[in-house]
Short mmCIF file of C-alpha atoms in Angstrom, two decimals:
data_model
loop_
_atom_site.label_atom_id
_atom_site.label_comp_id
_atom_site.label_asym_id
_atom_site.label_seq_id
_atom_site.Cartn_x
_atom_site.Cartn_y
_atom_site.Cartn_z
CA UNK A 1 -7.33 21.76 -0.89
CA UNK A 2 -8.60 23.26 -3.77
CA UNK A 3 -8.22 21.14 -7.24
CA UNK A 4 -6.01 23.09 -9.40
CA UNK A 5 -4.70 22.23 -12.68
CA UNK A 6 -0.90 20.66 -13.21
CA UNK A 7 0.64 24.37 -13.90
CA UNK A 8 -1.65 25.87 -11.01
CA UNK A 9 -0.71 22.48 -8.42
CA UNK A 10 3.02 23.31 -9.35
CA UNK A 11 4.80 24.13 -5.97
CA UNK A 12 1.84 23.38 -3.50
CA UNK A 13 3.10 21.08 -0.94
CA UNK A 14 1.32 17.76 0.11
CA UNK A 15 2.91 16.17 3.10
CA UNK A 16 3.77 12.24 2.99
CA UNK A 17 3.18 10.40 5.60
CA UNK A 18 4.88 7.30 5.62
CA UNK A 19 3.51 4.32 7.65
CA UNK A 20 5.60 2.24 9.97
CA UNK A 21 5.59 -0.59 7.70
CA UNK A 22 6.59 1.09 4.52
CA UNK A 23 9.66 2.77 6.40
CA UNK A 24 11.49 0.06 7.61
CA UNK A 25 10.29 -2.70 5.36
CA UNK A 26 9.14 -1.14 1.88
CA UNK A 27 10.51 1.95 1.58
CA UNK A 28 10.30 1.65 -2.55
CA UNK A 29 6.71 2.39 -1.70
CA UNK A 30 6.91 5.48 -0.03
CA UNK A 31 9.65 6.58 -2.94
CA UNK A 32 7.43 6.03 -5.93
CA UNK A 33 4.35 7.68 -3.85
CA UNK A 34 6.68 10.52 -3.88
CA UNK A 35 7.07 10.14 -7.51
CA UNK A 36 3.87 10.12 -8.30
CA UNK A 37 2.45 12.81 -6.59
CA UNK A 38 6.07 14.94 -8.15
CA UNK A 39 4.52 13.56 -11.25
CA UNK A 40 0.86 14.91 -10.57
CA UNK A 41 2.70 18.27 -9.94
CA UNK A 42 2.83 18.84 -6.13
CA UNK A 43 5.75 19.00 -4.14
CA UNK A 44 5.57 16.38 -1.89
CA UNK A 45 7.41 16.78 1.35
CA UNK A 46 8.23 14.01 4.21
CA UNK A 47 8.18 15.79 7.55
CA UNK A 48 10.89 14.48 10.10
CA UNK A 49 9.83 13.07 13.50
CA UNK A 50 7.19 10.71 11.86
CA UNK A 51 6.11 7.68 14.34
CA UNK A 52 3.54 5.59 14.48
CA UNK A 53 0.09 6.01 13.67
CA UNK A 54 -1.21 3.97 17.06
CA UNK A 55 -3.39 1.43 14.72
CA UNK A 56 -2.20 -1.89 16.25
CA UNK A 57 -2.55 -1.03 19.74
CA UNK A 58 -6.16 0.89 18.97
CA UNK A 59 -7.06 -2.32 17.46
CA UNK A 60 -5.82 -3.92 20.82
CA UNK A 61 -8.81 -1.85 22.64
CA UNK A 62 -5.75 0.71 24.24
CA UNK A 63 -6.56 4.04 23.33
CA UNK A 64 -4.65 5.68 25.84
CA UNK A 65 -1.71 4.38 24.07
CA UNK A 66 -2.57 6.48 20.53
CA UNK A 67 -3.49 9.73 22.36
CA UNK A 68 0.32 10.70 22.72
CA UNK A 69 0.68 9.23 19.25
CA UNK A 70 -2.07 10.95 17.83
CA UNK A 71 -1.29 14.56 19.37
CA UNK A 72 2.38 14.07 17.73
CA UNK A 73 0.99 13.56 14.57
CA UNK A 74 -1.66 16.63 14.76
CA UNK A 75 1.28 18.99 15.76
CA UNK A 76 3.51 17.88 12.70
CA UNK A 77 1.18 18.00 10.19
CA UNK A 78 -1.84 20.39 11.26
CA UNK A 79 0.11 23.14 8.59
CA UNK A 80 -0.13 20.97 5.96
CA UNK A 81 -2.35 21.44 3.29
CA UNK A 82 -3.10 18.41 2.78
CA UNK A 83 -2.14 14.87 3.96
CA UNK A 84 -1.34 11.61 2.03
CA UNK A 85 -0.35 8.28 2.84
CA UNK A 86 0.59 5.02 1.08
CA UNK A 87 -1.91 3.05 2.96
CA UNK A 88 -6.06 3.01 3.32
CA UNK A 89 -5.52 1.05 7.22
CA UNK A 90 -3.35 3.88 8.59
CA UNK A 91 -5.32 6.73 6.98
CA UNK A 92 -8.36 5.11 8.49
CA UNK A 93 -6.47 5.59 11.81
CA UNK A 94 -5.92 9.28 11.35
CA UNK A 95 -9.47 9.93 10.53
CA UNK A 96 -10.58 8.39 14.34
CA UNK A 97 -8.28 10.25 16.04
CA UNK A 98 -11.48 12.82 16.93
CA UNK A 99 -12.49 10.04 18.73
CA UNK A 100 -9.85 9.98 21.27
CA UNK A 101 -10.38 13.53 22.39
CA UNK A 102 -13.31 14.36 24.47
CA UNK A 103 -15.72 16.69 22.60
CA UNK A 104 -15.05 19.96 24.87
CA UNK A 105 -10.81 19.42 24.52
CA UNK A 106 -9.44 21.30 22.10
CA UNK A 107 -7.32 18.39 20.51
CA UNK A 108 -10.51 17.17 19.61
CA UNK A 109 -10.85 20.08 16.91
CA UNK A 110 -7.91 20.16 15.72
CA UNK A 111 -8.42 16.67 15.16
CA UNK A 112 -10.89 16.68 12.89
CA UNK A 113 -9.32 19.50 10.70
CA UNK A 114 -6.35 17.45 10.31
CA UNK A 115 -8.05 14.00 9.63
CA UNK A 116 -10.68 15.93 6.98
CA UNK A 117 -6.90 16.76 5.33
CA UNK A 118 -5.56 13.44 5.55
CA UNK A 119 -5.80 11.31 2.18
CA UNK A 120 -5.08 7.70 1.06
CA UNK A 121 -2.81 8.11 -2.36
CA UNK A 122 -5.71 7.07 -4.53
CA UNK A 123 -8.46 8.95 -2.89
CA UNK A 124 -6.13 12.12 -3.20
CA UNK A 125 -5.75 12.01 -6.62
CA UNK A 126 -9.41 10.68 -7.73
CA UNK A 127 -11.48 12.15 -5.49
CA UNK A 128 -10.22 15.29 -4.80
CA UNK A 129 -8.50 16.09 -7.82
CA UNK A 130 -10.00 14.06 -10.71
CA UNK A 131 -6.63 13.01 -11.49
CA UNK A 132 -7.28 9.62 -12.91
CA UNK A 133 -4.87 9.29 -16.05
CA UNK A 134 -1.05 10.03 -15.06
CA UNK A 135 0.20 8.51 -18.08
CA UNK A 136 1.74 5.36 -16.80
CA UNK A 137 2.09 2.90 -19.25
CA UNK A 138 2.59 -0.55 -17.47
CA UNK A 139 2.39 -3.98 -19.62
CA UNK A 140 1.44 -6.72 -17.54
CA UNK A 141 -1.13 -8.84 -16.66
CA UNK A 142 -2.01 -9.04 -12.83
CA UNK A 143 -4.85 -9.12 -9.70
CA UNK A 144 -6.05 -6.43 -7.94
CA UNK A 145 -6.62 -7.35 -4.12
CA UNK A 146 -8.59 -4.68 -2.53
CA UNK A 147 -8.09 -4.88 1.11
CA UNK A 148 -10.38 -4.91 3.92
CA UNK A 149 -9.11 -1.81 5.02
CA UNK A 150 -9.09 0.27 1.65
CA UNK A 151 -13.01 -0.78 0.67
CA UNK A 152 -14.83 -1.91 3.55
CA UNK A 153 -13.21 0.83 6.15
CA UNK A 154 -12.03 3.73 4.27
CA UNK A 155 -14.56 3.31 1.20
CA UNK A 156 -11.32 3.66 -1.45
CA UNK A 157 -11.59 1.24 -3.56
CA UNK A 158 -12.96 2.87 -6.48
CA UNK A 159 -10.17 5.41 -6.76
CA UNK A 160 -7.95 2.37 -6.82
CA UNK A 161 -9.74 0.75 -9.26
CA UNK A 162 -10.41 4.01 -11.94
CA UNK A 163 -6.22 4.95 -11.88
CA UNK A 164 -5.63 1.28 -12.56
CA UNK A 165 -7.83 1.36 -15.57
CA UNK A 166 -6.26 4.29 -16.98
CA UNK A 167 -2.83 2.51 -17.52
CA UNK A 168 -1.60 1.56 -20.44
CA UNK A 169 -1.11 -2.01 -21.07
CA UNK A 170 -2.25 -3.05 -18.22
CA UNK A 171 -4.50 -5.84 -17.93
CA UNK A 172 -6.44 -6.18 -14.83
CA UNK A 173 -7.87 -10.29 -14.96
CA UNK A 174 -10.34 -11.05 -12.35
CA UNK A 175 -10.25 -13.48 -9.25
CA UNK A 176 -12.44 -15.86 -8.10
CA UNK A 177 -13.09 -14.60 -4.93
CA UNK A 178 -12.42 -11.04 -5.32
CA UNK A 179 -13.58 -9.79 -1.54
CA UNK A 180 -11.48 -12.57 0.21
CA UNK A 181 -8.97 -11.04 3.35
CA UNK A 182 -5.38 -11.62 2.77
CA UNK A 183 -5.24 -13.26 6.17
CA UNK A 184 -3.22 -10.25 8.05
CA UNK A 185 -5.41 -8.18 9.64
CA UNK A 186 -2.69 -7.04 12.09
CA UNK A 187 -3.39 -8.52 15.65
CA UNK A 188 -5.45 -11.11 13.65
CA UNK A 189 -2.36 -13.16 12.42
CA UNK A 190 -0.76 -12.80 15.40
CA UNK A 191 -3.62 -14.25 17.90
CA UNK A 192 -5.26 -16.89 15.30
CA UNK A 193 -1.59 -17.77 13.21
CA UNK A 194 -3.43 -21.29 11.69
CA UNK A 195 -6.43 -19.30 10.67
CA UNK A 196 -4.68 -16.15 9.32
CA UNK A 197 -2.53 -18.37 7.30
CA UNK A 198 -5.18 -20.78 5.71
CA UNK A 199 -6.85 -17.53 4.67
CA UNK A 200 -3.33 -16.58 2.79
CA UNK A 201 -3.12 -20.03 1.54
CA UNK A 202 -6.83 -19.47 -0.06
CA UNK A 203 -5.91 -16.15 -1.30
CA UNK A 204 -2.53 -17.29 -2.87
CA UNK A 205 -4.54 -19.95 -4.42
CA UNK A 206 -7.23 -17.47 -6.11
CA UNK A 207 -3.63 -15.56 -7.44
CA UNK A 208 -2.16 -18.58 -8.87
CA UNK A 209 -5.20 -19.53 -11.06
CA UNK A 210 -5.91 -16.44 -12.52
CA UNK A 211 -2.40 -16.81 -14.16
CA UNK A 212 -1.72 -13.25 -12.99
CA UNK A 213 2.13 -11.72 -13.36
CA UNK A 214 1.37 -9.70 -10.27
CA UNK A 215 -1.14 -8.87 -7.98
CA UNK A 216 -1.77 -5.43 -7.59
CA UNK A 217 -2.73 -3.43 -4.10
CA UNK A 218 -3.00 0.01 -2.01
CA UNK A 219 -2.35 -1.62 1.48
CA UNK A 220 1.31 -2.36 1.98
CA UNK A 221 0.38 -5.50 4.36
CA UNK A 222 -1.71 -6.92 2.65
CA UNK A 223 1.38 -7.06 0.17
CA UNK A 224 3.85 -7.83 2.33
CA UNK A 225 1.72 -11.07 3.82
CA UNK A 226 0.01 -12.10 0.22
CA UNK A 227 4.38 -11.79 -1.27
CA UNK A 228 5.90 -14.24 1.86
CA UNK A 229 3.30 -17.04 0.86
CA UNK A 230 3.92 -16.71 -3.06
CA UNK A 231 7.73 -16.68 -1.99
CA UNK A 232 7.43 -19.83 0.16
CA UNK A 233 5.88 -21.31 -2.83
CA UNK A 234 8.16 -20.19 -5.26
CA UNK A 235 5.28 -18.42 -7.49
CA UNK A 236 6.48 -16.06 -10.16
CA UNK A 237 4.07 -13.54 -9.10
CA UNK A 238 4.99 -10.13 -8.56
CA UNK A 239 3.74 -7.91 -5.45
CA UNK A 240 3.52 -4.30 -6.66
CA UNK A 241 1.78 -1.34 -4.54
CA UNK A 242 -0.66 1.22 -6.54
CA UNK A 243 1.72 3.40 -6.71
CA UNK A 244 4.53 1.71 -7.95
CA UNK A 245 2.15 1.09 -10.80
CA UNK A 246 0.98 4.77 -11.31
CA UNK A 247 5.50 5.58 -11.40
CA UNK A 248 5.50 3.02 -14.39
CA UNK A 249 7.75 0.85 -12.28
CA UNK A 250 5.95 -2.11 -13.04
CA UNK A 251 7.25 -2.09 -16.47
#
């Protein structure tokens, strides 16, 4: 997609799509992604018949289980000019689907063309639209956890990081241990439990010194597992998704 500027991006549809996760458990961040890309000046527009991406059974070495999923997902959103999604784990997903087709089917093409279309929020906006100041003014004083997924997979991190430092009031205090996992990592938690939740523990530690309001992130699990722990603990620590921030919902 071309970058255009707000009166020229007025009308142009982006299509959402909404992870699993965010759906059933936090819609509010598929809502203010919604918002902000409204805000941006597109017209963003959820397609029905959304499922799921396949990332949790890829990451379970079955493949043959995401090819239906992924040839769903190429037919509903193959018109769309471009793609964008709340979370850098399930975008990475999209983006393999090539892989799944051998390189003489013609799924395998059509593919790529929709994975080269298919955007984490923050990349959308940054990288392929220089959109880094949407005028949200947010006071607070909180974390940013970059996720495994968002830097060390999809390479988004600095998107995050540049719309972040654009808001208003918004001070972004460092952690001690910046780069360590949240403990999730999907199957992870689920086959090593004890592990994946002394790595929480640590992180939830690193939150709590900083004296952070909130901690601040583009992966909705990595919220979702980082807010139980500073629940359990009764922690006045907000969990708030990127953009949640960029709607001025912080606030």
């Amino acid at each position: 997609m071309p970058r255009r500027d707000k009166e020229e991006r007025s009308g142009v549809e982006v299509f959402l799509f909404i992870p699993c996760l965010v759906e059933h458990v936090l819609p509010e961040i598929g809502l203010a992604t919604a918002t902000v890309l409204d805000k941006a000046g597109f017209s963003p527009v959820v397609p029905a018949g959304q499922t799921c991406c396949g990332q949790f059974a890829y990451k379970r070495g079955r493949a043959e289980l995401v090819t239906p999923l992924a040839r769903h997902f190429i037919e509903l959103f193959e018109a769309a000019p471009a793609v964008v999604c709340p979370s850098g784990s399930c975008t990475a997903m999209v983006r393999r689907y090539p892989e799944l087709f051998a390189p003489d089917d013609p799924w395998r093409s059509r593919a790529e063309r929709v994975a080269a279309r298919t955007f984490e929020l923050g990349q959308f906006l940054v990288e392929e639209h220089s959109l880094c100041d949407l005028g949200a003014r947010v006071p607070l004083r909180a974390v940013l956890h970059e996720s495994c997924q968002m830097t060390r997979v999809l390479g988004a991190g600095g998107p995050t990081r540049e719309l972040l430092a654009r808001v208003r009031g918004l001070e972004l205090v460092p952690l001690a241990d910046p780069e360590r996992c949240c403990g999730f990592g999907g199957a992870f938690s689920l086959d090593y439990p004890e592990l994946g939740q002394a790595i929480t523990e640590a992180k939830v530690d690193d939150i709590a010194a900083s004296g952070a309001e909130a901690v601040i992130a583009a992966e909705p699990s990595c919220l979702l597992n980082i807010g139980s722990v500073l629940a359990k603990r009764g922690l006045a620590v907000r969990t708030l998704h990127l953009a949640q921030v960029l709607a001025g919902e912080g606030a």
